[in-house]
CSV table of C-alpha atoms in Angstrom, one decimal:
chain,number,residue,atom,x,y,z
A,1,UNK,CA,11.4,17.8,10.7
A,2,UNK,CA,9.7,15.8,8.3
A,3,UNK,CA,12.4,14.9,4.8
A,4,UNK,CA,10.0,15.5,2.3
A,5,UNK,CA,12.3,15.3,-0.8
A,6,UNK,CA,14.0,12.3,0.8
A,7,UNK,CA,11.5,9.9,1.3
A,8,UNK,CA,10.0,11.2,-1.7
A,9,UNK,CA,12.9,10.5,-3.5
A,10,UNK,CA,13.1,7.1,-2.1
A,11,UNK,CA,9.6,5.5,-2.3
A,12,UNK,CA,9.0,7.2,-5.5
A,13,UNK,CA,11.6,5.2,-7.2
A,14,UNK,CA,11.3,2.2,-5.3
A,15,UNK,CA,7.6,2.8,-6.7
A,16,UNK,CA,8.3,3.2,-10.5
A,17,UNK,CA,10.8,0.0,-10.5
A,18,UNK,CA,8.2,-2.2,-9.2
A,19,UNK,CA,5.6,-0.7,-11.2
A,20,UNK,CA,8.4,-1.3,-14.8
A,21,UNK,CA,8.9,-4.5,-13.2
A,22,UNK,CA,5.5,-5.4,-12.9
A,23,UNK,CA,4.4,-4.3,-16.4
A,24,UNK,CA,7.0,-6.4,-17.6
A,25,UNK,CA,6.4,-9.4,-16.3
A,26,UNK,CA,2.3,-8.7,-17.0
A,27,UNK,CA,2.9,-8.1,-20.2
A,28,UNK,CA,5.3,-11.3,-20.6
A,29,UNK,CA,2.3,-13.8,-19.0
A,30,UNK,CA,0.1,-12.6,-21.1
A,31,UNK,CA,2.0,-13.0,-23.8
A,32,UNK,CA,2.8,-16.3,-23.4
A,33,UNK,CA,-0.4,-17.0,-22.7
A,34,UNK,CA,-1.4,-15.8,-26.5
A,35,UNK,CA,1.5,-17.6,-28.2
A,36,UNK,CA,0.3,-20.6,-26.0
A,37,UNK,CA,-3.6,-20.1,-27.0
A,38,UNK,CA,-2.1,-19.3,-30.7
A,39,UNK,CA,-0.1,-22.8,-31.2
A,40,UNK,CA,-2.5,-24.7,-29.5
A,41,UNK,CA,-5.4,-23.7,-32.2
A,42,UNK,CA,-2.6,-24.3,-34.7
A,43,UNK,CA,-1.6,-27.9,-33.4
A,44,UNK,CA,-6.3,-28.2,-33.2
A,45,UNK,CA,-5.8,-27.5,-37.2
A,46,UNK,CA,-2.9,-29.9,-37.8
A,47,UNK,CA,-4.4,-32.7,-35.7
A,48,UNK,CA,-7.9,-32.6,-37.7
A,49,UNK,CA,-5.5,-32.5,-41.0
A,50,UNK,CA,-3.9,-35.5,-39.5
A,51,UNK,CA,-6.6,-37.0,-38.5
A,52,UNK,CA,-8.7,-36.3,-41.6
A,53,UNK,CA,-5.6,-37.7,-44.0
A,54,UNK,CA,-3.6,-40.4,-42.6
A,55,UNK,CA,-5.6,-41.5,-39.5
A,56,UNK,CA,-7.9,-43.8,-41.6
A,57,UNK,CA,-4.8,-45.7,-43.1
A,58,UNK,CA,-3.6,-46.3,-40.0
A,59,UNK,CA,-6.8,-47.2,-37.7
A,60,UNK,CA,-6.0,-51.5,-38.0
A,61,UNK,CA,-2.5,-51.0,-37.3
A,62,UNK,CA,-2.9,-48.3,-34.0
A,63,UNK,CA,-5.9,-51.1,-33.2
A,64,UNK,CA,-3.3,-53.9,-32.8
A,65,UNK,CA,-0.3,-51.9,-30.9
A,66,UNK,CA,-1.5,-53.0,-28.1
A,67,UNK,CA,-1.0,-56.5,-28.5
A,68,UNK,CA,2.8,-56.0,-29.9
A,69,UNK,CA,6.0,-54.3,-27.7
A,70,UNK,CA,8.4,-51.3,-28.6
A,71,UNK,CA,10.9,-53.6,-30.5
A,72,UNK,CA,7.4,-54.8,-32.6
A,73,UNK,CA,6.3,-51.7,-33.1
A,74,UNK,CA,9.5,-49.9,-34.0
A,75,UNK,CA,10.1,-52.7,-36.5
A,76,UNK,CA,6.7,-52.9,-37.9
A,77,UNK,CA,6.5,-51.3,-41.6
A,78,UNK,CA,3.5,-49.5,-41.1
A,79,UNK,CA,5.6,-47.5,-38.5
A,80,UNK,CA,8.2,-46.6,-41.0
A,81,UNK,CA,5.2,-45.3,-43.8
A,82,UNK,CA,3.9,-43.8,-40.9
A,83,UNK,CA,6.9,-41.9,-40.1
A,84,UNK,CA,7.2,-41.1,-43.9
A,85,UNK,CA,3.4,-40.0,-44.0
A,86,UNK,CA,4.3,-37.5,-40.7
A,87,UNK,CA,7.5,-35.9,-42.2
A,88,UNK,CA,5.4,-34.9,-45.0
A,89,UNK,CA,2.9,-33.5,-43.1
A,90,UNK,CA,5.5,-31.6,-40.8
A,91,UNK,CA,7.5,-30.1,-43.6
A,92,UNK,CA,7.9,-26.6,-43.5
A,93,UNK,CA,5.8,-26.4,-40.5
A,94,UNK,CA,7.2,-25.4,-36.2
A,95,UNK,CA,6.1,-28.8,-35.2
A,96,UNK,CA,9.5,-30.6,-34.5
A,97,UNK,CA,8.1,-33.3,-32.8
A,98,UNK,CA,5.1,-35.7,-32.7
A,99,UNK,CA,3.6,-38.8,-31.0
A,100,UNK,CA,0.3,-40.7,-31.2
A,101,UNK,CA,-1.1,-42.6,-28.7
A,102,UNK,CA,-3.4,-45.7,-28.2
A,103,UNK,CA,-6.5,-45.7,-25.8
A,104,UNK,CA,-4.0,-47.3,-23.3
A,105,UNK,CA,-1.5,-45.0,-23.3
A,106,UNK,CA,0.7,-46.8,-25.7
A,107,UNK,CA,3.2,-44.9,-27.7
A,108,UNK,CA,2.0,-46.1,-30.6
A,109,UNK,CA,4.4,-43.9,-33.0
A,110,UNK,CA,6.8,-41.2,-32.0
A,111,UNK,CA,9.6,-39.2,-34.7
A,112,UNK,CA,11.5,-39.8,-31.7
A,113,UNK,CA,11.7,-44.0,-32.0
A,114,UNK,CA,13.3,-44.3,-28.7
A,115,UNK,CA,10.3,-43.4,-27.3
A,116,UNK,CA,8.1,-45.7,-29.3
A,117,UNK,CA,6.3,-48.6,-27.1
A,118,UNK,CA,6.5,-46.5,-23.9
A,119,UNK,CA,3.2,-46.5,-21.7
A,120,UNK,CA,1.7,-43.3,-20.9
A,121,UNK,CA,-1.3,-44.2,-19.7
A,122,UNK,CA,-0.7,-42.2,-16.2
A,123,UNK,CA,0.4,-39.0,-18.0
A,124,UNK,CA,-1.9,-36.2,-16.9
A,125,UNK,CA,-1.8,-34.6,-20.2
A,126,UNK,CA,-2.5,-38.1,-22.4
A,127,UNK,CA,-6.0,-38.5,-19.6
A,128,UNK,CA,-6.9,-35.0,-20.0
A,129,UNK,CA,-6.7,-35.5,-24.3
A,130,UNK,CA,-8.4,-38.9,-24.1
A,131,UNK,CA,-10.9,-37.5,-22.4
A,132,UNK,CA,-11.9,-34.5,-24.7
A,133,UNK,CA,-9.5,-31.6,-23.9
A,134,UNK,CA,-6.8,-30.0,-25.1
A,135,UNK,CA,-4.1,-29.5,-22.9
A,136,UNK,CA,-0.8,-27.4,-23.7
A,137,UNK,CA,1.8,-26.1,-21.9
A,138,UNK,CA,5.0,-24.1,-22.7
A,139,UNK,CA,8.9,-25.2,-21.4
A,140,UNK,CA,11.8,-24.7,-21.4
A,141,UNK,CA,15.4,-27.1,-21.7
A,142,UNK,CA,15.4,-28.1,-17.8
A,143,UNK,CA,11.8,-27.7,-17.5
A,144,UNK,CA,9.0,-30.2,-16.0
A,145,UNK,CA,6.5,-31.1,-18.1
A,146,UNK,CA,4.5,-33.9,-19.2
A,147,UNK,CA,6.8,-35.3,-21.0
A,148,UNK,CA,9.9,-34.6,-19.0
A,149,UNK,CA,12.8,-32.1,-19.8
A,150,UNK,CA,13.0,-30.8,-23.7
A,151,UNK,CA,15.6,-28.1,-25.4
A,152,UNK,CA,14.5,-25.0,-26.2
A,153,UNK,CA,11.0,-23.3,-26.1
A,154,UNK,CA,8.7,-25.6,-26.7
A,155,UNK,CA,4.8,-25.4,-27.2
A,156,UNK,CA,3.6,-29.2,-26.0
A,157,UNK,CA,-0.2,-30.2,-26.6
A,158,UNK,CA,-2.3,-33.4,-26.4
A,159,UNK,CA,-4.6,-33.7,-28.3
A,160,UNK,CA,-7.9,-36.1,-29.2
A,161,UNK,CA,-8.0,-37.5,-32.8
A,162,UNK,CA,-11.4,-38.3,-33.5
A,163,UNK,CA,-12.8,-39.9,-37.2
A,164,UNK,CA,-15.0,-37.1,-37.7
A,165,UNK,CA,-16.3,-33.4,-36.1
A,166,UNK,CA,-15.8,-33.0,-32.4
A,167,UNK,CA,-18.7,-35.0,-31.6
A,168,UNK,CA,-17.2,-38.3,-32.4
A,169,UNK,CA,-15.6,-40.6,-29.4
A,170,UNK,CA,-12.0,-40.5,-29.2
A,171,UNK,CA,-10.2,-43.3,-31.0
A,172,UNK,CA,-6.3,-42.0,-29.8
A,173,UNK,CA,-4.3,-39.5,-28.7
A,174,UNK,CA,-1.5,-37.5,-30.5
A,175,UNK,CA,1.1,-34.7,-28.7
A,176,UNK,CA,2.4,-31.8,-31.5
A,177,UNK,CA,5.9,-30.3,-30.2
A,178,UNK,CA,5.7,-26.7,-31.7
A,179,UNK,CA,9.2,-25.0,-31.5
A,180,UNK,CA,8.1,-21.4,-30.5
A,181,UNK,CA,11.7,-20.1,-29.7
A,182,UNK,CA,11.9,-17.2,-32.5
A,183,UNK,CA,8.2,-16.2,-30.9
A,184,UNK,CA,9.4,-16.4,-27.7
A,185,UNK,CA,12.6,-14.9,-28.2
A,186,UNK,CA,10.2,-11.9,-29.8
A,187,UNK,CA,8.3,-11.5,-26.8
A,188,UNK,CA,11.7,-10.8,-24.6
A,189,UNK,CA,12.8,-8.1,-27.0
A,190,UNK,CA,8.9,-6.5,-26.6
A,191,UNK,CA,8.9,-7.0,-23.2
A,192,UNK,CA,12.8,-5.3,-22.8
A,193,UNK,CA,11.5,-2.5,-24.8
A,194,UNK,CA,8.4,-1.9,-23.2
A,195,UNK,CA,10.0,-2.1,-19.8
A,196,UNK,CA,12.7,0.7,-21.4
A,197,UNK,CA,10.1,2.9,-22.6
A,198,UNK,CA,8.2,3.0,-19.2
A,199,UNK,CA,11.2,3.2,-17.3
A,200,UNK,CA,11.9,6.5,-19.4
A,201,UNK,CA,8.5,7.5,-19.0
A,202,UNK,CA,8.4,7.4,-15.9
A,203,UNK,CA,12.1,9.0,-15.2
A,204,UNK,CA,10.6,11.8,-17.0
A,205,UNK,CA,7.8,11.6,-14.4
A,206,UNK,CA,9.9,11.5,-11.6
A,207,UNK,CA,11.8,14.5,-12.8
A,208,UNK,CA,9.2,16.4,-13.2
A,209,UNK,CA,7.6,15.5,-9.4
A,210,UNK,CA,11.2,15.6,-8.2
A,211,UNK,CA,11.4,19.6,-9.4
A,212,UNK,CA,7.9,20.4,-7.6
A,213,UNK,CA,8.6,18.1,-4.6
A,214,UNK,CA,11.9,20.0,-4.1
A,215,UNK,CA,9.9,23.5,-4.6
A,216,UNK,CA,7.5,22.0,-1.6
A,217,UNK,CA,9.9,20.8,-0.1
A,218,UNK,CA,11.5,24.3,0.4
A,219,UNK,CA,8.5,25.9,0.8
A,220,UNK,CA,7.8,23.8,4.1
A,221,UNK,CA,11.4,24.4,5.4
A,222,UNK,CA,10.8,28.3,5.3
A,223,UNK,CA,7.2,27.8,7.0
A,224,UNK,CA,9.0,25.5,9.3
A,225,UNK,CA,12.1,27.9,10.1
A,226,UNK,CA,9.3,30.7,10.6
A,227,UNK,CA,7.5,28.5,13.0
A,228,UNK,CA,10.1,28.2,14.8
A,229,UNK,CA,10.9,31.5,15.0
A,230,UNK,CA,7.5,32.4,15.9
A,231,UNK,CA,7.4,30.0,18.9
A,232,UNK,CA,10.8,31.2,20.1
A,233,UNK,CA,9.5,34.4,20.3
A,234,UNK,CA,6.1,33.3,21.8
A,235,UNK,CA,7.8,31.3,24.6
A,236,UNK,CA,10.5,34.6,25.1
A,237,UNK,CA,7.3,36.7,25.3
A,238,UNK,CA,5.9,34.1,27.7
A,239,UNK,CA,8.5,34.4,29.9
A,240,UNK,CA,8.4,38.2,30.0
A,241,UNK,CA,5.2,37.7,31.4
A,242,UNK,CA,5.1,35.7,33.3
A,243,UNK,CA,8.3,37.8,34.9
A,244,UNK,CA,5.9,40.5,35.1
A,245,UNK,CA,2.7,38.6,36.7
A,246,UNK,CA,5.8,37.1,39.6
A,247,UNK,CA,6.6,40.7,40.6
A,248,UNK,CA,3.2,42.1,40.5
A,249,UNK,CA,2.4,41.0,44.2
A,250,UNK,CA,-1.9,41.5,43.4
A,251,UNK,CA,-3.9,38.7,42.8
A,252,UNK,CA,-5.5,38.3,38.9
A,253,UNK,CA,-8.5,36.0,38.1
A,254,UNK,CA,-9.9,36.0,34.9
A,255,UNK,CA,-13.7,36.3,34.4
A,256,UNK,CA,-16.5,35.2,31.6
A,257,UNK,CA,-19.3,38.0,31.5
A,258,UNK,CA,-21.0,35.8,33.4
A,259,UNK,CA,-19.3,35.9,36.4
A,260,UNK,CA,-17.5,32.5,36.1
A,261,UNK,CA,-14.1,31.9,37.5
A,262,UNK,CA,-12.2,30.8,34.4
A,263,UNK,CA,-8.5,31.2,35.7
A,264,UNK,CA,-7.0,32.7,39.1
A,265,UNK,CA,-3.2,34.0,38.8
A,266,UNK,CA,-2.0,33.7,42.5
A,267,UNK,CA,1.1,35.5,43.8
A,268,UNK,CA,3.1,34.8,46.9
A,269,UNK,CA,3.0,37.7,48.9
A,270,UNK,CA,-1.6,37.9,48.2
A,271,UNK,CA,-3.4,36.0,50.9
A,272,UNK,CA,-6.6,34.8,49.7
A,273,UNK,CA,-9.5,34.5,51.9
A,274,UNK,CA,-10.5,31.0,49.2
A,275,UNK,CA,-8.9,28.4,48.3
A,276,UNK,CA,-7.9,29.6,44.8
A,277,UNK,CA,-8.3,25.9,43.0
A,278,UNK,CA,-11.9,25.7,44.3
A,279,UNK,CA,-12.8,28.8,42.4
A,280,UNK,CA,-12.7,27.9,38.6
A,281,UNK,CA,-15.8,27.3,37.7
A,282,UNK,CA,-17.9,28.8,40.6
A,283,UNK,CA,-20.0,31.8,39.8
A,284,UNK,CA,-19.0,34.8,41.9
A,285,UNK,CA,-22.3,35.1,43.7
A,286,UNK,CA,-22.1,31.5,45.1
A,287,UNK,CA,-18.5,32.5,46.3
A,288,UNK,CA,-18.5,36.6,47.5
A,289,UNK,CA,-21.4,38.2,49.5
A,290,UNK,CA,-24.5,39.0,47.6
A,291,UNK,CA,-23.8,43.1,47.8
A,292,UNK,CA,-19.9,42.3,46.7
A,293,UNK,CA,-21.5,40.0,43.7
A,294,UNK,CA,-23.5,41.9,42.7
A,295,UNK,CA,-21.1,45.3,42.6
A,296,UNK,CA,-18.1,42.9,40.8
A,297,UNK,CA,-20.7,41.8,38.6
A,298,UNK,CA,-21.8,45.8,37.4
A,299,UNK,CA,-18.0,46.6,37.0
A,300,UNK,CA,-17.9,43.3,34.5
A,301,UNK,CA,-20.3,44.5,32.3
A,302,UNK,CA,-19.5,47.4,32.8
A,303,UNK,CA,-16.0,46.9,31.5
A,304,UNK,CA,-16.9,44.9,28.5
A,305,UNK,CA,-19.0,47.6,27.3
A,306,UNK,CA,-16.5,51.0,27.7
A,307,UNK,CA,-13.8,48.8,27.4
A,308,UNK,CA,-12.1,50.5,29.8
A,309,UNK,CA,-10.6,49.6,33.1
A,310,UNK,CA,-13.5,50.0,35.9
A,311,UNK,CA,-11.8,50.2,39.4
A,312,UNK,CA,-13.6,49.7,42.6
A,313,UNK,CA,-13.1,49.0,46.3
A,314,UNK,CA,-15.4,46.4,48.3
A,315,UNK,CA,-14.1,45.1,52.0
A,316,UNK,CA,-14.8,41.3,53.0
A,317,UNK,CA,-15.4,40.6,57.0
A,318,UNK,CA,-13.9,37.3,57.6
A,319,UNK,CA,-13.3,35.7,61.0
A,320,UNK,CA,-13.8,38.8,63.1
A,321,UNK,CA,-11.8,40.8,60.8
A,322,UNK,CA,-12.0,43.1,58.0
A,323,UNK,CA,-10.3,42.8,54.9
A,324,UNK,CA,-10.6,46.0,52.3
A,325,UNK,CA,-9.8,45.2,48.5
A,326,UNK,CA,-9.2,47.6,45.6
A,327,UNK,CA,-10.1,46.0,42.2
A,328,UNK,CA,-9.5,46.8,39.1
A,329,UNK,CA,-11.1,45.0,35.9
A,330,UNK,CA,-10.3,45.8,32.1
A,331,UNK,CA,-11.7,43.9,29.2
A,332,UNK,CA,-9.4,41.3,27.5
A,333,UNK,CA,-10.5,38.8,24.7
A,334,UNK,CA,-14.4,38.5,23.7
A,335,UNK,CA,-16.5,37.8,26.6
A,336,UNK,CA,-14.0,38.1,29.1
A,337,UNK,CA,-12.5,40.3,31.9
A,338,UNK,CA,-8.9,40.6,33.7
A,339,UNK,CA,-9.5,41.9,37.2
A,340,UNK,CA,-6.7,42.3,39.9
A,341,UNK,CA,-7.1,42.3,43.4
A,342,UNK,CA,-5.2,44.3,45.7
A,343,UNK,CA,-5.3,43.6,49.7
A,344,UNK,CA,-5.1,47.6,50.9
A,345,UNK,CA,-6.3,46.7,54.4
A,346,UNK,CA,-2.6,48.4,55.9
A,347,UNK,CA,-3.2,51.4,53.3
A,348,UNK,CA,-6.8,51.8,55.0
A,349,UNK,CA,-5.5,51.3,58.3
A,350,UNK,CA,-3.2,54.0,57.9
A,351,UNK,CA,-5.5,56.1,56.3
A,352,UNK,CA,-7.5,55.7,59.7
A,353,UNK,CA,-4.6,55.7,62.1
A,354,UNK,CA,-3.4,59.1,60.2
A,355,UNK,CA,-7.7,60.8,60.1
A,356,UNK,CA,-7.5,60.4,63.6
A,357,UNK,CA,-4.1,61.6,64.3
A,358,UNK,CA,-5.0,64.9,62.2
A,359,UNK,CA,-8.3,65.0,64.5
A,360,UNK,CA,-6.4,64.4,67.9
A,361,UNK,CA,-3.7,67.5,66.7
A,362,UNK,CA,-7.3,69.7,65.9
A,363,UNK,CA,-8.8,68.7,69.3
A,364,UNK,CA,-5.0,69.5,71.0
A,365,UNK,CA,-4.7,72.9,68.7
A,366,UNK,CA,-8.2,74.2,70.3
A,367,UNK,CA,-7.2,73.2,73.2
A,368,UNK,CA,-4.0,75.1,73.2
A,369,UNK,CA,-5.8,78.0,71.7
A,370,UNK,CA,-8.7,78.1,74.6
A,371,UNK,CA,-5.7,77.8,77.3
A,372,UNK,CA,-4.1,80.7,75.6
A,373,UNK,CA,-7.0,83.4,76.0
A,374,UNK,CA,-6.9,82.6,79.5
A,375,UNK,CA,-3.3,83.2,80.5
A,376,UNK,CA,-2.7,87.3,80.7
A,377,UNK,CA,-0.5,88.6,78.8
C-alpha cells in the first residue's frame, strides 16, 4: 500500500528547506544588489564633488602623468596636495580607498602609493568608466575583481570624471573603494532571521498538514483494510460458485433480451451439439431452428417481464438423432437472462421404454382376461 504519511513526511520537508533556503539566498541577492545600487549612486555623488572641487586644480598635472613614471609621479608635489585634498574629502565618509586614472590607463594617484604609475589601460572596469559607465561590483578578501583580491567587503566602482554635467567628454577615470562590511554584515543577520521566521512558519505548517495527513492517512488504511476484506470475501464467494456451477452437470448460457449469446458456462459431463466458443455473440435464431428460436426467444421476454423462472422443453434432431432439452430461464441483471440446459434425452427414452411397457402389460392383461372366459370352470 501506498505510505501516505511517509512520503508526505519526507518530500514535505525536503520541500520547506529548499523553499527557506531559497528565500534566503533571494532575499540575500537582492540585497546586495540594493547596497550595490545604493554605494554606487553614493560614489556618482562623491565623484561629481570630486570632480566639481579639486579636479580643476589638478587638470595640468593629470595632463602630464603620462609623460613621467611611478617613481615621478609618486615624488611629484602635486601628488602629495593631492593626497591631502582626497583625505579631506574622504573624512568621515565609507570610502577607504581611491584612485584616479589618465585616459591611458595610468594610475595617475592612488591613497595606496604602491599602486601609483601602474597601467590599467586593459582593466575591463577602467574601459567601461572611460567610456561612459559606471561599473561596480561587490568582493570579498580572496575575491576576483578588477582590481585583484581586497580585505573585507568592499563596494568597488569606476567611474567617469567629467568638467561639467554628464554631457561633457571624459577627461579621466577615478575608482571609490566603499567599505560596506557593517551593511553587509546587516544583511546576514536579516537574512538569518528571515530564514528563522520562515522556517518556523513553515514548521507550524507542516504540523498542521502533518496532523490532517496522519487523519487521511488513517482514513485510507481502514478503506484499504475494508477493501481487502471485501475482495477476500468476493473471491471466497467466487469460489463457492464456481464449486456450485462444477457440480451442476447442465449447461448455462447467459442471454441479452435480444437473444445474443453473451456468455456460455460449459460443464464436463453436457455434450453440446455447438461448439460453445462460436456462440458469443451469435443471435439464437442464426444458431437453433427457427421454431426453437423463436420459442427460446418468448420464454426470454417472457422471463424479464414476470421475473420469474420460465421452463420449457424443445428437442433438436441432429445427425439422424434426436436430442430432447429441458430449459429453464430466470431473469438476472437488467436486460439479461440465465437459462440452463438440461440433456433429458435418457429421461424421455425411459419415459417411452416404460409408456410402452405399461401398454404391452394392458395388451397381455386382456389377453389373459379373454383366455380366461374361455377356459370352463
Amino acid at each position: 500500500m501506498f505510505k501516505l504519511l511517509r512520503y508526505f513526511s519526507i518530500t514535505s520537508l525536503l520541500a520547506f528547506i529548499v523553499v527557506a533556503i531559497l528565500l534566503g539566498l533571494f532575499y540575500r541577492q537582492t540585497a546586495i544588489n540594493d547596497l550595490i545600487e545604493l554605494e554606487e549612486s553614493k560614489n556618482v555623488a562623491l565623484t561629481q564633488a570630486v570632480s566639481n572641487s579639486l579636479w580643476p586644480h589638478f587638470t595640468p598635472f593629470i595632463a602630464s602623468a603620462s609623460e613621467m613614471n611611478g617613481d615621478d609621479l609618486r615624488t611629484h608635489p602635486e601628488t602629495a596636495r593631492l593626497r591631502q585634498a582626497v583625505l579631506a574629502q574622504m573624512s568621515g565618509l565609507t570610502v577607504v580607498k581611491i584612485k584616479v586614472y589618465n585616459l591611458e590607463g595610468t594610475t595617475v594617484f592612488s591613497t595606496d602609493a604602491e599602486q601609483i604609475g601602474e597601467d590599467q589601460g586593459a582593466n575591463a572596469g577602467f574601459l567601461s568608466a572611460r567610456s561612459g559607465q559606471v561599473t561596480s561590483e561587490l568582493f570579498y578578501d580572496g575575491t576576483n575583481t578588477f582590481e585583484g583580491s581586497t580585505e573585507g567587503h568592499i563596494v568597488e566602482s569606476y567611474l567617469p570624471i567629467r568638467s561639467g554635467d554628464s554631457s561633457e567628454e571624459v577627461e579621466g577615470v577615478i575608482e571609490l573603494y566603499s567599505d560596506v562590511t557593517p551593511l553587509f554584515h546587516k544583511i546576514e543577520r536579516t537574512q538569518r532571521n528571515i530564514v528563522a521566521g520562515v522556517l518556523l512558519i513553515l514548521a507550524l505548517l507542516y504540523a498542521f498538514l502533518f496532523f490532517v495527513v496522519k487523519r487521511a492517512d488513517g482514513i485510507l488504511q481502514r478503506q484499504y483494510a475494508e477493501r481487502r476484506q471485501a475482495e477476500e470475501a468476493l473471491r471466497e464467494s467466487e469460489r463457492k460458485n464456481r464449486a456450485l456451477l462444477d457440480a451442476i452437470p447442465d449447461l448455462m448460457f447467459r442471454f441479452s433480451r435480444e437473444g445474443i449469446y453473451l456468455e456460455t458456462i460449459p460443464t464436463k459431463e453436457f455434450e453440446s451439439l455447438f461448439p460453445l466458443d462460436d456462440l458469443l455473440g451469435k443471435n439464437v435464431v442464426d444458431v437453433l431452428p427457427y421454431e426453437v428460436a423463436q420459442q427460446q426467444m418468448r420464454y426470454i421476454e417472457k422471463a424479464l417481464k414476470t421475473d420469474q423462472a420460465q421452463t420449457y422443453q424443445y428437442e433438436l434432431h441432429v445427425d439422424n438423432k434426436t436430442r430432447n432439452y429441458e430449459a429453464r430461464s430466470v431473469a438476472s441483471v437488467k436486460d439479461e437472462v440465465l437459462t440452463i440446459i438440461r440433456d433429458i434425452t435418457e429421461l424421455k427414452q425411459v419415459e417411452t421404454e416404460r409408456e410402452k411397457l405399461i401398454v404391452e402389460l394392458q395388451e397381455a392383461l386382456g389377453k389373459v382376461k379373454t383366455l380366461s372366459g374361455l377356459l370352463p370352470i
